[in-house]
Amino acid sequence: MKWITRERPKIDRLACPWLIKRFIDEKAEIYYVPFDQVLKQAKKIDAVPFDIPDVEHTHYGKECTFDYFIKKYKIKDKAVLAMAPIVRGADTDHHELAAQAGGLWAISAGLSYNIVNDQDLLEQGMILYDALYSWAKHLQKEKHTEQPFESLLLDVFNNYLKNKSGSKRKVPVWAQELKEIIQDHIDTNLSLRELSKDLSINPSYLSREFSKYFEDLSFGEYIRKHRIEKATELIRSTSYSLTEIAYLTGFSDQSHFTRIFKKHTGKNPSSYRKSLSKK
């Protein structure tokens, strides 16, 4: 079979071809074309379009295209199912879904930055997802270090943080610092794990306590809310293109930006800009 999607793949558009070739059709042909050419070329070469809006193989709710392929083709492989939340978290900026999601995003973004040819990028992506699959199948319980004192130190640190005295609702210093970091770096790919290192706070504690001091929102929800607020401000006050605004507000691509913007405002960015010009 032939499959076709948008050019310059990063997460879903590498993970799905890997899934197709390894579990659905090993002789599948994958094509990457400009976004506005996907449906036209799909008809021309009789290919199945995926990971674009308004086609069967795409995002549904909070799940990404990789999730849909698993359901559609009834893939029961336990390692693939373990990979699903990692791919979903990386593709939708929900890095809290899996500890490996932020790392997968970073590596995928780096590959896309370094490799210009999409077919060469797919070749390297196949190696990447073969490695992730091997980890999911054979190595999930392995640790880089097996020093028992590391676990003891984390336990002690967690207990110390839990028992720290002070007002229940007083905003701690780390929350104030984190809010400033997010405001200053909203255009970058923020990871709760990396931020926890900057703040010298255990990542599990930070994830658990985050919503108490950030509008009762999870880390991912808070980031998306403020990215959309900044995007709205840029649409109102600048002449930047929507592609530039997507980049300046930290979205992986314009399609992702459009999907999240519409979810928060009820309009896609172009319609929102047109409504402003009418006013």
Short mmCIF file of N, CA, C and O in Angstrom, two decimals, residues 29-140:
data_model
loop_
_atom_site.label_atom_id
_atom_site.label_comp_id
_atom_site.label_asym_id
_atom_site.label_seq_id
_atom_site.Cartn_x
_atom_site.Cartn_y
_atom_site.Cartn_z
N GLU A 29 4.82 1.90 0.99
CA GLU A 29 5.57 3.04 0.48
C GLU A 29 5.04 4.30 1.16
O GLU A 29 3.83 4.52 1.23
N ILE A 30 5.97 5.10 1.68
CA ILE A 30 5.60 6.30 2.42
C ILE A 30 6.00 7.53 1.61
O ILE A 30 7.13 7.64 1.16
N TYR A 31 5.06 8.47 1.48
CA TYR A 31 5.32 9.68 0.72
C TYR A 31 5.11 10.91 1.61
O TYR A 31 4.15 10.96 2.40
N TYR A 32 6.01 11.89 1.46
CA TYR A 32 5.89 13.16 2.18
C TYR A 32 5.77 14.28 1.15
O TYR A 32 6.62 14.40 0.25
N VAL A 33 4.74 15.10 1.28
CA VAL A 33 4.52 16.21 0.35
C VAL A 33 4.07 17.43 1.14
O VAL A 33 3.68 17.31 2.32
N PRO A 34 4.10 18.63 0.52
CA PRO A 34 3.59 19.81 1.23
C PRO A 34 2.15 19.60 1.70
O PRO A 34 1.37 18.89 1.06
N PHE A 35 1.81 20.24 2.79
CA PHE A 35 0.50 20.04 3.43
C PHE A 35 -0.65 20.20 2.44
O PHE A 35 -1.57 19.38 2.40
N ASP A 36 -0.60 21.26 1.62
CA ASP A 36 -1.73 21.52 0.73
C ASP A 36 -1.77 20.59 -0.48
O ASP A 36 -2.70 20.67 -1.30
N GLN A 37 -0.80 19.69 -0.60
CA GLN A 37 -0.77 18.75 -1.71
C GLN A 37 -1.14 17.32 -1.30
O GLN A 37 -1.24 16.44 -2.16
N VAL A 38 -1.33 17.08 0.00
CA VAL A 38 -1.52 15.71 0.48
C VAL A 38 -2.72 15.03 -0.16
O VAL A 38 -2.62 13.94 -0.75
N LEU A 39 -3.89 15.66 -0.08
CA LEU A 39 -5.10 15.02 -0.60
C LEU A 39 -5.07 14.90 -2.12
O LEU A 39 -5.50 13.88 -2.68
N LYS A 40 -4.55 15.90 -2.78
CA LYS A 40 -4.46 15.88 -4.24
C LYS A 40 -3.55 14.75 -4.70
O LYS A 40 -3.89 13.97 -5.61
N GLN A 41 -2.37 14.64 -4.07
CA GLN A 41 -1.43 13.59 -4.45
C GLN A 41 -1.93 12.21 -4.03
O GLN A 41 -1.63 11.21 -4.69
N ALA A 42 -2.68 12.15 -2.94
CA ALA A 42 -3.23 10.87 -2.49
C ALA A 42 -4.13 10.27 -3.57
O ALA A 42 -4.07 9.08 -3.87
N LYS A 43 -4.97 11.12 -4.17
CA LYS A 43 -5.85 10.65 -5.25
C LYS A 43 -5.04 10.28 -6.49
O LYS A 43 -5.32 9.28 -7.15
N LYS A 44 -4.03 11.07 -6.77
CA LYS A 44 -3.24 10.86 -7.98
C LYS A 44 -2.50 9.53 -7.96
O LYS A 44 -2.43 8.82 -8.98
N ILE A 45 -1.92 9.16 -6.79
CA ILE A 45 -1.11 7.94 -6.74
C ILE A 45 -1.82 6.81 -5.98
O ILE A 45 -1.21 5.78 -5.71
N ASP A 46 -3.10 7.05 -5.64
CA ASP A 46 -3.90 6.04 -4.92
C ASP A 46 -3.23 5.67 -3.60
O ASP A 46 -2.94 4.51 -3.32
N ALA A 47 -2.99 6.68 -2.77
CA ALA A 47 -2.35 6.49 -1.46
C ALA A 47 -3.32 6.86 -0.35
O ALA A 47 -4.27 7.62 -0.55
N VAL A 48 -3.10 6.31 0.83
CA VAL A 48 -3.93 6.60 2.01
C VAL A 48 -3.32 7.77 2.77
O VAL A 48 -2.18 7.69 3.24
N PRO A 49 -4.04 8.89 2.91
CA PRO A 49 -3.50 10.04 3.65
C PRO A 49 -3.59 9.79 5.16
O PRO A 49 -4.53 9.14 5.63
N PHE A 50 -2.63 10.30 5.91
CA PHE A 50 -2.69 10.16 7.36
C PHE A 50 -2.06 11.36 8.05
O PHE A 50 -1.26 12.09 7.47
N ASP A 51 -2.44 11.55 9.30
CA ASP A 51 -1.95 12.64 10.16
C ASP A 51 -2.17 14.02 9.56
O ASP A 51 -1.30 14.89 9.64
N ILE A 52 -3.31 14.22 8.96
CA ILE A 52 -3.77 15.55 8.57
C ILE A 52 -5.24 15.65 8.98
O ILE A 52 -5.89 14.62 9.19
N PRO A 53 -5.78 16.85 9.11
CA PRO A 53 -7.18 16.98 9.51
C PRO A 53 -8.14 16.38 8.48
O PRO A 53 -7.86 16.32 7.28
N ASP A 54 -9.26 15.91 8.97
CA ASP A 54 -10.40 15.48 8.13
C ASP A 54 -10.11 14.26 7.26
O ASP A 54 -10.65 14.13 6.16
N VAL A 55 -9.24 13.37 7.74
CA VAL A 55 -9.07 12.06 7.09
C VAL A 55 -9.28 11.00 8.17
O VAL A 55 -9.33 11.31 9.36
N GLU A 56 -9.37 9.74 7.76
CA GLU A 56 -9.65 8.69 8.75
C GLU A 56 -8.49 8.50 9.72
O GLU A 56 -8.69 8.45 10.94
N HIS A 57 -7.28 8.38 9.21
CA HIS A 57 -6.11 8.10 10.04
C HIS A 57 -5.53 9.40 10.57
O HIS A 57 -4.65 10.02 9.94
N THR A 58 -6.04 9.87 11.70
CA THR A 58 -5.61 11.16 12.24
C THR A 58 -5.84 11.20 13.74
O THR A 58 -6.10 10.16 14.37
N HIS A 59 -5.76 12.37 14.34
CA HIS A 59 -5.97 12.54 15.78
C HIS A 59 -7.47 12.44 16.11
O HIS A 59 -8.31 12.92 15.34
N TYR A 60 -7.77 11.85 17.28
CA TYR A 60 -9.14 11.82 17.79
C TYR A 60 -9.09 12.17 19.27
O TYR A 60 -8.47 11.47 20.06
N GLY A 61 -9.73 13.28 19.63
CA GLY A 61 -9.71 13.70 21.02
C GLY A 61 -8.29 13.95 21.49
O GLY A 61 -7.53 14.70 20.86
N LYS A 62 -7.91 13.31 22.58
CA LYS A 62 -6.57 13.49 23.12
C LYS A 62 -5.57 12.49 22.55
O LYS A 62 -4.39 12.50 22.92
N GLU A 63 -6.04 11.63 21.66
CA GLU A 63 -5.16 10.60 21.11
C GLU A 63 -4.60 11.02 19.76
O GLU A 63 -5.25 11.74 18.99
N CYS A 64 -3.38 10.57 19.46
CA CYS A 64 -2.72 10.93 18.22
C CYS A 64 -2.95 9.86 17.16
O CYS A 64 -3.62 8.85 17.39
N THR A 65 -2.38 10.08 15.99
CA THR A 65 -2.59 9.16 14.86
C THR A 65 -2.02 7.78 15.15
O THR A 65 -2.58 6.76 14.74
N PHE A 66 -0.92 7.72 15.87
CA PHE A 66 -0.32 6.44 16.26
C PHE A 66 -1.33 5.60 17.03
O PHE A 66 -1.45 4.39 16.81
N ASP A 67 -2.08 6.24 17.94
CA ASP A 67 -3.11 5.54 18.70
C ASP A 67 -4.18 4.97 17.77
O ASP A 67 -4.66 3.85 17.96
N TYR A 68 -4.56 5.77 16.75
CA TYR A 68 -5.62 5.30 15.86
C TYR A 68 -5.17 4.08 15.06
O TYR A 68 -5.95 3.14 14.87
N PHE A 69 -3.93 4.07 14.58
CA PHE A 69 -3.42 2.92 13.85
C PHE A 69 -3.48 1.66 14.72
O PHE A 69 -3.85 0.58 14.24
N ILE A 70 -3.13 1.80 15.99
CA ILE A 70 -3.16 0.65 16.90
C ILE A 70 -4.58 0.10 17.02
O ILE A 70 -4.80 -1.12 16.96
N LYS A 71 -5.56 0.99 17.17
CA LYS A 71 -6.95 0.55 17.30
C LYS A 71 -7.50 0.01 15.99
O LYS A 71 -8.15 -1.04 15.95
N LYS A 72 -7.23 0.72 14.90
CA LYS A 72 -7.75 0.34 13.59
C LYS A 72 -7.29 -1.05 13.19
O LYS A 72 -8.08 -1.85 12.68
N TYR A 73 -6.01 -1.35 13.43
CA TYR A 73 -5.45 -2.63 12.99
C TYR A 73 -5.32 -3.64 14.14
O TYR A 73 -4.65 -4.64 13.99
N LYS A 74 -5.97 -3.30 15.27
CA LYS A 74 -6.07 -4.23 16.40
C LYS A 74 -4.70 -4.80 16.80
O LYS A 74 -4.52 -6.01 16.96
N ILE A 75 -3.74 -3.92 16.97
CA ILE A 75 -2.39 -4.33 17.34
C ILE A 75 -2.36 -4.56 18.85
O ILE A 75 -2.62 -3.63 19.64
N LYS A 76 -2.02 -5.75 19.27
CA LYS A 76 -2.04 -6.14 20.68
C LYS A 76 -0.64 -6.29 21.28
O LYS A 76 -0.52 -6.64 22.45
N ASP A 77 0.38 -6.09 20.48
CA ASP A 77 1.75 -6.25 20.96
C ASP A 77 1.98 -5.36 22.19
O ASP A 77 1.77 -4.14 22.15
N LYS A 78 2.41 -5.96 23.29
CA LYS A 78 2.54 -5.23 24.56
C LYS A 78 3.57 -4.11 24.47
O LYS A 78 3.41 -3.05 25.09
N ALA A 79 4.65 -4.33 23.73
CA ALA A 79 5.68 -3.29 23.61
C ALA A 79 5.14 -2.09 22.83
O ALA A 79 5.43 -0.94 23.18
N VAL A 80 4.36 -2.35 21.79
CA VAL A 80 3.76 -1.25 21.02
C VAL A 80 2.79 -0.47 21.91
O VAL A 80 2.77 0.77 21.89
N LEU A 81 2.01 -1.18 22.71
CA LEU A 81 1.07 -0.50 23.61
C LEU A 81 1.81 0.33 24.65
O LEU A 81 1.32 1.38 25.08
N ALA A 82 2.99 -0.13 25.06
CA ALA A 82 3.80 0.64 26.00
C ALA A 82 4.38 1.88 25.34
O ALA A 82 4.61 2.91 25.99
N MET A 83 4.63 1.80 24.04
CA MET A 83 5.15 2.94 23.29
C MET A 83 4.10 4.03 23.07
O MET A 83 4.43 5.21 22.93
N ALA A 84 2.82 3.63 23.03
CA ALA A 84 1.75 4.55 22.66
C ALA A 84 1.71 5.83 23.49
O ALA A 84 1.67 6.93 22.93
N PRO A 85 1.72 5.76 24.84
CA PRO A 85 1.67 7.02 25.60
C PRO A 85 2.93 7.87 25.43
O PRO A 85 2.88 9.09 25.58
N ILE A 86 4.06 7.23 25.10
CA ILE A 86 5.29 7.99 24.86
C ILE A 86 5.14 8.80 23.58
O ILE A 86 5.44 10.00 23.55
N VAL A 87 4.67 8.13 22.52
CA VAL A 87 4.47 8.82 21.25
C VAL A 87 3.39 9.90 21.40
O VAL A 87 3.54 11.04 20.94
N ARG A 88 2.29 9.56 22.07
CA ARG A 88 1.19 10.51 22.27
C ARG A 88 1.67 11.74 23.05
O ARG A 88 1.38 12.88 22.69
N GLY A 89 2.41 11.49 24.13
CA GLY A 89 2.90 12.59 24.95
C GLY A 89 3.84 13.51 24.18
O GLY A 89 3.77 14.73 24.30
N ALA A 90 4.73 12.92 23.37
CA ALA A 90 5.67 13.71 22.57
C ALA A 90 4.95 14.49 21.48
O ALA A 90 5.26 15.66 21.22
N ASP A 91 3.95 13.87 20.85
CA ASP A 91 3.29 14.48 19.70
C ASP A 91 2.30 15.57 20.11
O ASP A 91 2.04 16.49 19.34
N THR A 92 1.73 15.47 21.30
CA THR A 92 0.70 16.43 21.72
C THR A 92 1.19 17.38 22.81
O THR A 92 0.39 18.11 23.39
N ASP A 93 2.49 17.37 23.09
CA ASP A 93 3.07 18.21 24.15
C ASP A 93 2.54 17.86 25.53
O ASP A 93 2.58 18.68 26.44
N HIS A 94 2.08 16.63 25.71
CA HIS A 94 1.67 16.15 27.04
C HIS A 94 2.81 15.28 27.59
O HIS A 94 2.66 14.07 27.75
N HIS A 95 3.92 15.90 27.90
CA HIS A 95 5.10 15.14 28.31
C HIS A 95 4.91 14.46 29.67
O HIS A 95 5.69 13.58 30.02
N GLU A 96 3.86 14.86 30.37
CA GLU A 96 3.60 14.21 31.66
C GLU A 96 3.01 12.81 31.48
O GLU A 96 2.94 12.05 32.45
N LEU A 97 2.60 12.45 30.27
CA LEU A 97 2.02 11.13 30.04
C LEU A 97 3.04 10.00 30.18
O LEU A 97 2.69 8.88 30.52
N ALA A 98 4.30 10.30 29.90
CA ALA A 98 5.35 9.28 29.99
C ALA A 98 6.69 9.95 30.22
O ALA A 98 6.96 11.01 29.63
N ALA A 99 7.51 9.34 31.05
CA ALA A 99 8.81 9.92 31.37
C ALA A 99 9.69 10.06 30.12
O ALA A 99 10.56 10.92 30.07
N GLN A 100 9.44 9.23 29.11
CA GLN A 100 10.28 9.23 27.91
C GLN A 100 9.78 10.20 26.84
O GLN A 100 10.45 10.41 25.82
N ALA A 101 8.60 10.80 27.03
CA ALA A 101 7.99 11.62 25.97
C ALA A 101 8.84 12.84 25.61
O ALA A 101 9.04 13.15 24.44
N GLY A 102 9.33 13.55 26.62
CA GLY A 102 10.15 14.73 26.36
C GLY A 102 11.43 14.38 25.60
O GLY A 102 11.86 15.11 24.71
N GLY A 103 12.02 13.25 25.96
CA GLY A 103 13.24 12.82 25.28
C GLY A 103 12.97 12.45 23.83
O GLY A 103 13.77 12.78 22.94
N LEU A 104 11.84 11.77 23.58
CA LEU A 104 11.50 11.41 22.21
C LEU A 104 11.29 12.67 21.37
O LEU A 104 11.73 12.74 20.22
N TRP A 105 10.60 13.67 21.95
CA TRP A 105 10.40 14.92 21.22
C TRP A 105 11.75 15.58 20.91
O TRP A 105 11.99 16.03 19.77
N ALA A 106 12.64 15.64 21.88
CA ALA A 106 13.93 16.31 21.68
C ALA A 106 14.74 15.64 20.57
O ALA A 106 15.30 16.30 19.69
N ILE A 107 14.81 14.31 20.62
CA ILE A 107 15.57 13.58 19.60
C ILE A 107 14.92 13.74 18.23
O ILE A 107 15.61 13.95 17.22
N SER A 108 13.60 13.65 18.16
CA SER A 108 12.90 13.77 16.88
C SER A 108 13.07 15.16 16.29
O SER A 108 13.29 15.31 15.07
N ALA A 109 12.96 16.18 17.13
CA ALA A 109 13.14 17.55 16.64
C ALA A 109 14.58 17.75 16.15
O ALA A 109 14.81 18.40 15.12
N GLY A 110 15.54 17.17 16.86
CA GLY A 110 16.93 17.27 16.43
C GLY A 110 17.18 16.57 15.11
O GLY A 110 17.90 17.09 14.24
N LEU A 111 16.58 15.39 14.93
CA LEU A 111 16.71 14.68 13.65
C LEU A 111 16.14 15.52 12.50
O LEU A 111 16.75 15.64 11.44
N SER A 112 14.96 16.08 12.73
CA SER A 112 14.31 16.89 11.70
C SER A 112 15.13 18.13 11.36
O SER A 112 15.18 18.57 10.21
N TYR A 113 15.79 18.67 12.37
CA TYR A 113 16.64 19.86 12.16
C TYR A 113 17.88 19.51 11.35
O TYR A 113 18.32 20.26 10.49
N ASN A 114 18.46 18.32 11.62
CA ASN A 114 19.72 17.93 10.99
C ASN A 114 19.55 17.35 9.58
O ASN A 114 20.45 17.46 8.75
N ILE A 115 18.41 16.69 9.33
CA ILE A 115 18.22 15.95 8.08
C ILE A 115 17.16 16.64 7.24
O ILE A 115 16.00 16.72 7.63
N VAL A 116 17.55 17.09 6.05
CA VAL A 116 16.65 17.87 5.20
C VAL A 116 15.75 16.96 4.36
O VAL A 116 14.57 17.24 4.18
N ASN A 117 16.29 15.86 3.85
CA ASN A 117 15.52 14.96 3.00
C ASN A 117 14.59 14.09 3.85
O ASN A 117 15.05 13.38 4.74
N ASP A 118 13.30 14.12 3.57
CA ASP A 118 12.33 13.42 4.40
C ASP A 118 12.49 11.90 4.34
O ASP A 118 12.23 11.21 5.33
N GLN A 119 12.89 11.36 3.21
CA GLN A 119 13.08 9.91 3.13
C GLN A 119 14.31 9.48 3.93
O GLN A 119 14.30 8.42 4.57
N ASP A 120 15.35 10.31 3.93
CA ASP A 120 16.51 10.03 4.78
C ASP A 120 16.11 10.12 6.25
O ASP A 120 16.57 9.33 7.09
N LEU A 121 15.26 11.09 6.54
CA LEU A 121 14.77 11.26 7.91
C LEU A 121 13.95 10.05 8.34
O LEU A 121 14.08 9.57 9.47
N LEU A 122 13.12 9.52 7.45
CA LEU A 122 12.33 8.32 7.75
C LEU A 122 13.25 7.13 8.03
O LEU A 122 12.99 6.34 8.95
N GLU A 123 14.31 7.01 7.24
CA GLU A 123 15.26 5.91 7.44
C GLU A 123 15.86 5.94 8.85
O GLU A 123 15.95 4.91 9.52
N GLN A 124 16.23 7.14 9.30
CA GLN A 124 16.76 7.27 10.66
C GLN A 124 15.66 7.09 11.70
O GLN A 124 15.89 6.55 12.79
N GLY A 125 14.44 7.53 11.35
CA GLY A 125 13.31 7.35 12.26
C GLY A 125 13.00 5.88 12.49
O GLY A 125 12.63 5.48 13.60
N MET A 126 13.15 5.06 11.47
CA MET A 126 12.93 3.62 11.62
C MET A 126 13.91 3.03 12.65
O MET A 126 13.54 2.19 13.47
N ILE A 127 15.15 3.50 12.59
CA ILE A 127 16.16 3.04 13.56
C ILE A 127 15.78 3.49 14.97
O ILE A 127 15.86 2.73 15.94
N LEU A 128 15.33 4.75 15.07
CA LEU A 128 14.93 5.30 16.36
C LEU A 128 13.80 4.49 16.98
O LEU A 128 13.86 4.11 18.16
N TYR A 129 12.75 4.19 16.20
CA TYR A 129 11.60 3.48 16.75
C TYR A 129 11.87 1.99 16.93
O TYR A 129 11.26 1.36 17.81
N ASP A 130 12.78 1.42 16.16
CA ASP A 130 13.22 0.05 16.45
C ASP A 130 13.88 0.00 17.82
O ASP A 130 13.66 -0.94 18.60
N ALA A 131 14.68 1.03 18.12
CA ALA A 131 15.35 1.09 19.43
C ALA A 131 14.35 1.27 20.55
O ALA A 131 14.44 0.61 21.61
N LEU A 132 13.37 2.16 20.35
CA LEU A 132 12.35 2.39 21.38
C LEU A 132 11.54 1.12 21.61
O LEU A 132 11.19 0.79 22.75
N TYR A 133 11.24 0.40 20.52
CA TYR A 133 10.50 -0.85 20.64
C TYR A 133 11.30 -1.89 21.44
O TYR A 133 10.75 -2.58 22.31
N SER A 134 12.60 -1.99 21.17
CA SER A 134 13.44 -2.95 21.91
C SER A 134 13.48 -2.60 23.39
O SER A 134 13.42 -3.48 24.25
N TRP A 135 13.55 -1.30 23.69
CA TRP A 135 13.52 -0.88 25.10
C TRP A 135 12.18 -1.29 25.72
O TRP A 135 12.15 -1.85 26.83
N ALA A 136 11.07 -1.02 25.02
CA ALA A 136 9.74 -1.32 25.56
C ALA A 136 9.54 -2.83 25.74
O ALA A 136 8.86 -3.26 26.67
N LYS A 137 10.14 -3.62 24.88
CA LYS A 137 9.94 -5.06 24.92
C LYS A 137 10.87 -5.77 25.91
O LYS A 137 10.48 -6.71 26.59
N HIS A 138 12.12 -5.28 26.03
CA HIS A 138 13.12 -6.03 26.78
C HIS A 138 13.76 -5.28 27.96
O HIS A 138 14.33 -5.92 28.85
N LEU A 139 13.69 -3.94 27.96
CA LEU A 139 14.58 -3.19 28.85
C LEU A 139 13.87 -2.21 29.78
O LEU A 139 14.53 -1.40 30.43
N GLN A 140 12.56 -2.28 29.88
CA GLN A 140 11.85 -1.28 30.68
C GLN A 140 12.28 -1.27 32.15
O GLN A 140 12.26 -0.23 32.80
#
